[in-house]
Structure formats: C-alpha cells, structure tokens
Amino acid sequence: MAAAARRPTAGGHMYVDESTARDYLVMCAVIAGGDVTATRAAMRGLLLPGQRSLHMKNERNRAPRILRTIVAMDPQVLIYRVDRETASMEARRRCVQQLAQDACRLRLARVVLDTIDSVVDRDHSWIISGAQQVGHRTPPFAYHHQRRYEEPLLWVADAVGWAWARGGEHRATVEPIVDVIDL
C-alpha cells in the first residue's frame, strides 16, 4: 500500500482537495466514520459571521488556530505529490487513481472530491480504473463531488494542503497527521 494507515479507517470517509501552488498535491483527509458529524460541526464552528466556507488563502491571520483545531481532531491526511514538471491532467490522473486504490485498501465507505467542473467525468473514470487496478470490478465505496461550501470536511484537506505547501511552522503544525506519497 502506498500509504501507511496509522489509524483504523474501515468505514471512514475521505475528503479530497488539490493544490497547484508548487508541486501538484492532492490532499485526502480521512475521517473515521464515527467522527464525521463532530468533525463537520467543529469545522463549521470556525466560520466567521457571513462566511459560507473556509479557504486558507483567505485565512492567513487565523491559520494557526484553524490548523491547531484540525490537528486536535486527529484525522489522517494523505498527500499525493507529483512534481511540478508533470502536466496537470497526468498528475491528477495519477493522484485520483492512487487515492481510489488506497480507499479500497483502507476499506473506506465514502470519498468526496471538491468539485472542479472540468474534471468531474475524468475523476469518475480514474476512480473506477484505480479500483480495478486493485482487483475491484467497481469501487467498493460511494464517491461523488461537492462544492466546498456544501461540505465542511473538504476544508480539512484544503487547510492541511495549504500548510504543507507553505512550509515552516505551518507544516510543522500539521506534520503529525500527514503521510506524503510521491507519485
């Protein structure tokens, strides 16, 4: 398996976002099934009045608090990394196929990807392909796309990916919950 599972994950959910700030990163926050409701509520609790969602590029002043809150909830965050020289669609294909393989191996119940309209159809085919590569005719988990304002758990992946890409103290804060997989 590409990712070392530190925590029990069977029945868990994976929330997926991407970053193209430096290398191509796909961040996957794996939340235990029994923790989904509480984690979602904690993330909503970080919203300021009038905010629909968190996006770390807009939260630099509050970043330490947001990151500490996430780390305290102890999700497992898999970061699939492809070097910046690889074309973005090829990089995304590699990452989505690998996350599908790992979702199968971890026996996850659900995968939710942040909606990028131009790649939704390709993501579906890459998820199926990834599952087939590890012996499943169809993915053994439910999967779909949602917009960031619809699903607060996508913010976990966004925040951890932002921190990882920024480096320094932000990366050090999230390092205990991150596994990086180079593809």
mmCIF file of C-alpha atoms in Angstrom:
data_model
loop_
_atom_site.group_PDB
_atom_site.id
_atom_site.type_symbol
_atom_site.label_atom_id
_atom_site.label_comp_id
_atom_site.label_asym_id
_atom_site.label_seq_id
_atom_site.Cartn_x
_atom_site.Cartn_y
_atom_site.Cartn_z
ATOM 1 C CA MET A 1 0.000 0.000 0.000
ATOM 2 C CA ALA A 2 1.271 3.476 -0.835
ATOM 3 C CA ALA A 3 0.049 4.997 2.416
ATOM 4 C CA ALA A 4 0.705 3.750 5.895
ATOM 5 C CA ALA A 5 -2.606 3.597 7.734
ATOM 6 C CA ARG A 6 -1.851 4.923 11.230
ATOM 7 C CA ARG A 7 -5.443 4.852 12.378
ATOM 8 C CA PRO A 8 -8.328 2.441 11.930
ATOM 9 C CA THR A 9 -10.115 3.626 8.816
ATOM 10 C CA ALA A 10 -12.560 0.905 7.753
ATOM 11 C CA GLY A 11 -15.893 2.622 7.201
ATOM 12 C CA GLY A 12 -14.227 6.029 7.193
ATOM 13 C CA HIS A 13 -14.722 8.869 4.752
ATOM 14 C CA MET A 14 -12.151 10.623 2.556
ATOM 15 C CA TYR A 15 -12.415 14.315 1.626
ATOM 16 C CA VAL A 16 -10.277 15.417 -1.312
ATOM 17 C CA ASP A 17 -8.885 18.772 -2.452
ATOM 18 C CA GLU A 18 -5.971 19.797 -4.672
ATOM 19 C CA SER A 19 -3.213 22.388 -4.628
ATOM 20 C CA THR A 20 -1.111 23.578 -7.512
ATOM 21 C CA ALA A 21 0.869 26.221 -5.597
ATOM 22 C CA ARG A 22 4.192 24.399 -6.038
ATOM 23 C CA ASP A 23 4.178 20.683 -6.780
ATOM 24 C CA TYR A 24 0.826 19.182 -7.738
ATOM 25 C CA LEU A 25 -0.753 17.969 -4.489
ATOM 26 C CA VAL A 26 -3.943 16.070 -3.855
ATOM 27 C CA MET A 27 -4.816 16.099 -0.175
ATOM 28 C CA CYS A 28 -7.129 13.468 1.246
ATOM 29 C CA ALA A 29 -8.456 13.911 4.774
ATOM 30 C CA VAL A 30 -9.509 10.513 6.120
ATOM 31 C CA ILE A 31 -12.073 10.844 8.895
ATOM 32 C CA ALA A 32 -13.295 7.867 10.914
ATOM 33 C CA GLY A 33 -16.970 7.202 10.187
ATOM 34 C CA GLY A 34 -17.955 7.801 13.808
ATOM 35 C CA ASP A 35 -16.153 11.166 13.855
ATOM 36 C CA VAL A 36 -17.686 12.697 10.712
ATOM 37 C CA THR A 37 -20.541 14.570 12.419
ATOM 38 C CA ALA A 38 -18.421 16.030 15.231
ATOM 39 C CA THR A 39 -15.583 16.974 12.866
ATOM 40 C CA ARG A 40 -18.021 18.669 10.487
ATOM 41 C CA ALA A 41 -19.510 20.657 13.384
ATOM 42 C CA ALA A 42 -16.042 21.693 14.585
ATOM 43 C CA MET A 43 -15.142 22.925 11.108
ATOM 44 C CA ARG A 44 -18.397 24.893 10.822
ATOM 45 C CA GLY A 45 -17.584 26.393 14.210
ATOM 46 C CA LEU A 46 -14.522 28.043 12.639
ATOM 47 C CA LEU A 47 -16.608 30.136 10.249
ATOM 48 C CA LEU A 48 -16.834 33.857 10.808
ATOM 49 C CA PRO A 49 -20.220 35.583 10.532
ATOM 50 C CA GLY A 50 -21.226 35.729 6.868
ATOM 51 C CA GLN A 51 -18.724 33.094 5.687
ATOM 52 C CA ARG A 52 -20.005 30.147 3.636
ATOM 53 C CA SER A 53 -16.751 28.193 3.722
ATOM 54 C CA LEU A 54 -13.121 28.277 4.767
ATOM 55 C CA HIS A 55 -10.386 28.636 2.179
ATOM 56 C CA MET A 56 -6.928 29.014 3.597
ATOM 57 C CA LYS A 57 -5.742 31.520 1.023
ATOM 58 C CA ASN A 58 -8.177 33.892 2.790
ATOM 59 C CA GLU A 59 -7.389 32.807 6.364
ATOM 60 C CA ARG A 60 -3.722 33.652 6.901
ATOM 61 C CA ASN A 61 -4.371 35.567 10.129
ATOM 62 C CA ARG A 62 -6.410 32.722 11.601
ATOM 63 C CA ALA A 63 -4.262 29.921 10.185
ATOM 64 C CA PRO A 64 -2.603 28.838 13.459
ATOM 65 C CA ARG A 65 -5.963 28.464 15.228
ATOM 66 C CA ILE A 66 -7.549 26.607 12.308
ATOM 67 C CA LEU A 67 -4.598 24.241 11.967
ATOM 68 C CA ARG A 68 -4.454 23.511 15.706
ATOM 69 C CA THR A 69 -8.183 22.739 15.686
ATOM 70 C CA ILE A 70 -7.724 20.281 12.812
ATOM 71 C CA VAL A 71 -4.697 18.567 14.345
ATOM 72 C CA ALA A 72 -6.546 18.176 17.657
ATOM 73 C CA MET A 73 -9.262 16.196 15.816
ATOM 74 C CA ASP A 74 -6.503 13.815 14.606
ATOM 75 C CA PRO A 75 -7.567 12.997 11.048
ATOM 76 C CA GLN A 76 -5.194 11.132 8.795
ATOM 77 C CA VAL A 77 -4.277 13.280 5.802
ATOM 78 C CA LEU A 78 -2.721 11.598 2.798
ATOM 79 C CA ILE A 79 -0.933 13.974 0.456
ATOM 80 C CA TYR A 80 -0.239 12.603 -3.006
ATOM 81 C CA ARG A 81 2.545 14.634 -4.584
ATOM 82 C CA VAL A 82 3.611 14.836 -8.238
ATOM 83 C CA ASP A 83 6.481 17.097 -9.286
ATOM 84 C CA ARG A 84 5.563 20.335 -10.988
ATOM 85 C CA GLU A 85 7.146 19.259 -14.277
ATOM 86 C CA THR A 86 4.349 16.735 -14.892
ATOM 87 C CA ALA A 87 1.353 18.002 -16.880
ATOM 88 C CA SER A 88 -1.543 18.782 -14.535
ATOM 89 C CA MET A 89 -4.033 16.299 -16.036
ATOM 90 C CA GLU A 90 -1.471 13.498 -15.883
ATOM 91 C CA ALA A 91 -0.656 14.464 -12.298
ATOM 92 C CA ARG A 92 -4.337 14.471 -11.350
ATOM 93 C CA ARG A 93 -4.893 11.090 -13.035
ATOM 94 C CA ARG A 94 -2.064 9.535 -11.019
ATOM 95 C CA CYS A 95 -3.345 11.012 -7.782
ATOM 96 C CA VAL A 96 -7.006 10.106 -8.278
ATOM 97 C CA GLN A 97 -6.172 6.543 -9.289
ATOM 98 C CA GLN A 98 -3.913 6.186 -6.241
ATOM 99 C CA LEU A 99 -6.476 7.629 -3.839
ATOM 100 C CA ALA A 100 -9.037 5.170 -5.237
ATOM 101 C CA GLN A 101 -6.615 2.293 -4.669
ATOM 102 C CA ASP A 102 -5.925 3.440 -1.125
ATOM 103 C CA ALA A 103 -9.644 3.956 -0.440
ATOM 104 C CA CYS A 104 -10.164 0.313 -1.445
ATOM 105 C CA ARG A 105 -7.287 -0.922 0.707
ATOM 106 C CA LEU A 106 -8.408 1.141 3.687
ATOM 107 C CA ARG A 107 -11.991 -0.122 3.207
ATOM 108 C CA LEU A 108 -13.438 3.375 3.227
ATOM 109 C CA ALA A 109 -17.182 3.875 2.879
ATOM 110 C CA ARG A 110 -17.174 7.215 1.054
ATOM 111 C CA VAL A 111 -14.942 9.522 -1.000
ATOM 112 C CA VAL A 112 -15.915 13.167 -1.596
ATOM 113 C CA LEU A 113 -13.936 15.265 -4.060
ATOM 114 C CA ASP A 114 -14.017 19.050 -4.283
ATOM 115 C CA THR A 115 -15.870 19.929 -7.474
ATOM 116 C CA ILE A 116 -13.786 21.093 -10.401
ATOM 117 C CA ASP A 117 -16.308 21.061 -13.226
ATOM 118 C CA SER A 118 -13.766 20.405 -15.982
ATOM 119 C CA VAL A 119 -12.540 17.127 -14.432
ATOM 120 C CA VAL A 120 -15.623 15.543 -12.851
ATOM 121 C CA ASP A 121 -16.124 12.995 -15.654
ATOM 122 C CA ARG A 122 -12.427 12.139 -15.783
ATOM 123 C CA ASP A 123 -12.317 11.724 -11.999
ATOM 124 C CA HIS A 124 -15.111 9.160 -12.223
ATOM 125 C CA SER A 125 -13.238 7.111 -14.812
ATOM 126 C CA TRP A 126 -9.955 7.379 -12.877
ATOM 127 C CA ILE A 127 -11.644 6.226 -9.661
ATOM 128 C CA ILE A 128 -13.062 3.196 -11.454
ATOM 129 C CA SER A 129 -9.678 2.472 -13.026
ATOM 130 C CA GLY A 130 -7.889 2.794 -9.683
ATOM 131 C CA ALA A 131 -10.317 0.395 -8.016
ATOM 132 C CA GLN A 132 -9.914 -2.079 -10.878
ATOM 133 C CA GLN A 133 -6.131 -1.969 -10.500
ATOM 134 C CA VAL A 134 -6.507 -3.445 -7.003
ATOM 135 C CA GLY A 135 -8.998 -6.129 -8.026
ATOM 136 C CA HIS A 136 -12.405 -4.476 -7.704
ATOM 137 C CA ARG A 137 -14.790 -4.517 -10.634
ATOM 138 C CA THR A 138 -16.389 -1.332 -9.321
ATOM 139 C CA PRO A 139 -15.310 0.881 -6.428
ATOM 140 C CA PRO A 140 -16.417 -0.643 -3.105
ATOM 141 C CA PHE A 141 -17.124 2.840 -1.741
ATOM 142 C CA ALA A 142 -19.560 5.617 -2.613
ATOM 143 C CA TYR A 143 -17.997 8.634 -4.290
ATOM 144 C CA HIS A 144 -19.136 11.984 -5.574
ATOM 145 C CA HIS A 145 -18.150 15.624 -5.936
ATOM 146 C CA GLN A 146 -19.327 18.501 -3.749
ATOM 147 C CA ARG A 147 -18.570 22.188 -3.632
ATOM 148 C CA ARG A 148 -16.546 23.495 -0.706
ATOM 149 C CA TYR A 149 -19.473 25.429 0.763
ATOM 150 C CA GLU A 150 -21.578 22.241 0.747
ATOM 151 C CA GLU A 151 -19.126 20.057 2.675
ATOM 152 C CA PRO A 152 -17.059 21.463 5.561
ATOM 153 C CA LEU A 153 -14.813 18.418 5.704
ATOM 154 C CA LEU A 154 -13.278 19.461 2.384
ATOM 155 C CA TRP A 155 -11.825 22.378 4.378
ATOM 156 C CA VAL A 156 -9.661 19.940 6.350
ATOM 157 C CA ALA A 157 -7.899 18.808 3.174
ATOM 158 C CA ASP A 158 -7.575 22.412 1.962
ATOM 159 C CA ALA A 159 -6.096 23.666 5.237
ATOM 160 C CA VAL A 160 -3.589 20.850 5.617
ATOM 161 C CA GLY A 161 -2.504 21.135 1.983
ATOM 162 C CA TRP A 162 -2.087 24.886 2.364
ATOM 163 C CA ALA A 163 0.021 24.395 5.486
ATOM 164 C CA TRP A 164 2.140 21.721 3.827
ATOM 165 C CA ALA A 165 2.808 23.850 0.748
ATOM 166 C CA ARG A 166 3.670 26.931 2.879
ATOM 167 C CA GLY A 167 6.238 25.024 4.913
ATOM 168 C CA GLY A 168 7.835 26.322 8.090
ATOM 169 C CA GLU A 169 5.764 26.479 11.263
ATOM 170 C CA HIS A 170 2.543 25.738 9.376
ATOM 171 C CA ARG A 171 3.937 22.474 8.015
ATOM 172 C CA ALA A 172 5.369 21.593 11.411
ATOM 173 C CA THR A 173 1.908 22.029 12.954
ATOM 174 C CA VAL A 174 0.239 19.527 10.608
ATOM 175 C CA GLU A 175 3.134 17.102 10.188
ATOM 176 C CA PRO A 176 1.873 14.661 12.880
ATOM 177 C CA ILE A 177 -1.291 13.939 10.855
ATOM 178 C CA VAL A 178 0.246 13.825 7.358
ATOM 179 C CA ASP A 179 1.556 10.988 5.192
ATOM 180 C CA VAL A 180 3.142 12.133 1.910
ATOM 181 C CA ILE A 181 3.107 9.753 -1.044
ATOM 182 C CA ASP A 182 5.261 10.669 -4.044
ATOM 183 C CA LEU A 183 3.849 9.525 -7.378
#
